[in-house]
Short mmCIF file of C-alpha atoms in Angstrom, two decimals:
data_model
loop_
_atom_site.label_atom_id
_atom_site.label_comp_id
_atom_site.label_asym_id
_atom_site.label_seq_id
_atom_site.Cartn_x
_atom_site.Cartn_y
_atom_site.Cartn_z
CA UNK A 155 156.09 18.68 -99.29
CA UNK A 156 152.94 20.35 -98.30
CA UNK A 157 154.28 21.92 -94.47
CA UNK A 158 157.58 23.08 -96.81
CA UNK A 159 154.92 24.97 -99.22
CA UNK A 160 153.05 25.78 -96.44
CA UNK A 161 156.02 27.48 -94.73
CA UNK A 162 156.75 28.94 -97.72
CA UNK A 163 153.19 30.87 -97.70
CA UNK A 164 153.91 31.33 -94.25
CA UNK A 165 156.81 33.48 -94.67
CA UNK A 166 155.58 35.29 -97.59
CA UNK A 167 152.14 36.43 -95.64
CA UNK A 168 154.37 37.55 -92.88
CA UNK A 169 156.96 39.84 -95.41
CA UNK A 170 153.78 41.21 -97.06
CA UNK A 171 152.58 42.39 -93.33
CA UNK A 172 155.88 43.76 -92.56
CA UNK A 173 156.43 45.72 -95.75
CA UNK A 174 152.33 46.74 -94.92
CA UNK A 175 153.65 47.68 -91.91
CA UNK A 176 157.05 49.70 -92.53
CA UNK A 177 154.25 51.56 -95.88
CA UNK A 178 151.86 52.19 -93.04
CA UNK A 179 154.39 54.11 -90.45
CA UNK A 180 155.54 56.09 -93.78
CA UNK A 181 152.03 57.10 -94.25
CA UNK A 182 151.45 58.59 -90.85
CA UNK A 183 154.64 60.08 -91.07
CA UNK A 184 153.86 62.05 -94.36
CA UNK A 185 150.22 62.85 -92.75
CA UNK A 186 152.20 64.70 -89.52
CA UNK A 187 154.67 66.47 -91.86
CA UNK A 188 151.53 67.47 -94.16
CA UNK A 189 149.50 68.71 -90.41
CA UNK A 190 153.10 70.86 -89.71
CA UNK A 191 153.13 72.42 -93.47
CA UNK A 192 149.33 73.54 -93.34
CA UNK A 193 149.81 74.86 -89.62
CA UNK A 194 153.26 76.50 -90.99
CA UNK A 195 151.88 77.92 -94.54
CA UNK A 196 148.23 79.33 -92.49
CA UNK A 197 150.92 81.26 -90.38
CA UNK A 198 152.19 82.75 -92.65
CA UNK A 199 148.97 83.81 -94.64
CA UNK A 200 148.47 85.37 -91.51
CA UNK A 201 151.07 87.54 -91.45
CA UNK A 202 151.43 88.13 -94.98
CA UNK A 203 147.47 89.47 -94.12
CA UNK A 204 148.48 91.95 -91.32
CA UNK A 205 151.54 93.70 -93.35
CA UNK A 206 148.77 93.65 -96.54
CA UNK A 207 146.31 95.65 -94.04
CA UNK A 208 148.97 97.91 -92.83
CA UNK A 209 150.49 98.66 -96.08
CA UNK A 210 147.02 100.16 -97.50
CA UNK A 211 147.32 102.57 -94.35
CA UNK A 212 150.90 104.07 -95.39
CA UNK A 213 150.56 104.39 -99.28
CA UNK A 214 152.90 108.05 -99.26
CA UNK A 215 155.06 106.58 -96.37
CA UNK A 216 157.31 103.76 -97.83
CA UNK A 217 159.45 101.93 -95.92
CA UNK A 218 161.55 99.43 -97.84
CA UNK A 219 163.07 97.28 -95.46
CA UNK A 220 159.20 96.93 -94.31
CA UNK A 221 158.44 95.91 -98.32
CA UNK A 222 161.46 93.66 -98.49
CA UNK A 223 159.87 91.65 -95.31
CA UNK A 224 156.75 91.97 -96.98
CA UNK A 225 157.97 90.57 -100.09
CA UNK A 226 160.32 88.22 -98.25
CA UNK A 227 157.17 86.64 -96.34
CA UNK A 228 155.31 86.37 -99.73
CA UNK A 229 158.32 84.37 -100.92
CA UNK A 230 157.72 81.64 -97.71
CA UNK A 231 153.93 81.40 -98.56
CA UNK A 232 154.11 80.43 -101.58
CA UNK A 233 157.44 77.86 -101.19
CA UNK A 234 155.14 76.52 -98.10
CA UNK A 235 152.21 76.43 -100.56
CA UNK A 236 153.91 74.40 -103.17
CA UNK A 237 155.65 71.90 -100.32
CA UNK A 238 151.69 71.78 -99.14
CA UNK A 239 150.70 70.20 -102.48
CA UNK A 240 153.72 68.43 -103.01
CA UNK A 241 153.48 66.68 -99.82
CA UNK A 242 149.67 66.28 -100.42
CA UNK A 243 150.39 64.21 -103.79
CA UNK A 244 152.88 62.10 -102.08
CA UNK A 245 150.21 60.92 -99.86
CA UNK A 246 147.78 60.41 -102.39
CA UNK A 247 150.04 58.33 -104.40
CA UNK A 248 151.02 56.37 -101.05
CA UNK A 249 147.78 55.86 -100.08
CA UNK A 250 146.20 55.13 -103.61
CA UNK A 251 149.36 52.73 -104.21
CA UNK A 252 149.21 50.60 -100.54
#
């Protein structure tokens, strides 16, 4: 009776480790795809930044397929933005749950 219950505790431990396990690979995963997001969204601050600085040079000369890129790139930073923080909770529930 007691090796059967020990078994038992046994096999348990070892499901616990390997659900620990398959958490812990999501975890690093969601870290990497966070790293990508940050590396994408500073990008496009970036750019965003340099059509800013060359807009204030050509106030009286308006291109608009120039302000439709502008505007288009605006768009991007702030859907990579919001991924950045949704991504960023994930994690913090992950890691505050496991």
């Amino acid at each position: 009776q007691n090796e059967k219950e020990l078994q038992e505790v046994v096999k348990q431990q070892e499901e616990k480790l390997l659900q620990l396990i398959d958490k812990s690979g999501e975890v690093m995963r969601l870290k990497a795809e966070v790293s990508e997001l940050k590396r994408l969204l500073q990008r496009a601050e970036t750019e965003a930044r340099v059509l800013w600085e060359e807009m204030r040079g050509k106030e009286h000369q308006v291109d608009t397929a120039y302000i439709q890129e502008r505007v288009m790139l605006r768009r991007e930073v702030d859907k990579l933005r919001l991924l950045l923080v949704e991504k960023e909770d994930e994690n913090m529930r992950l890691t505050d749950k496991y």
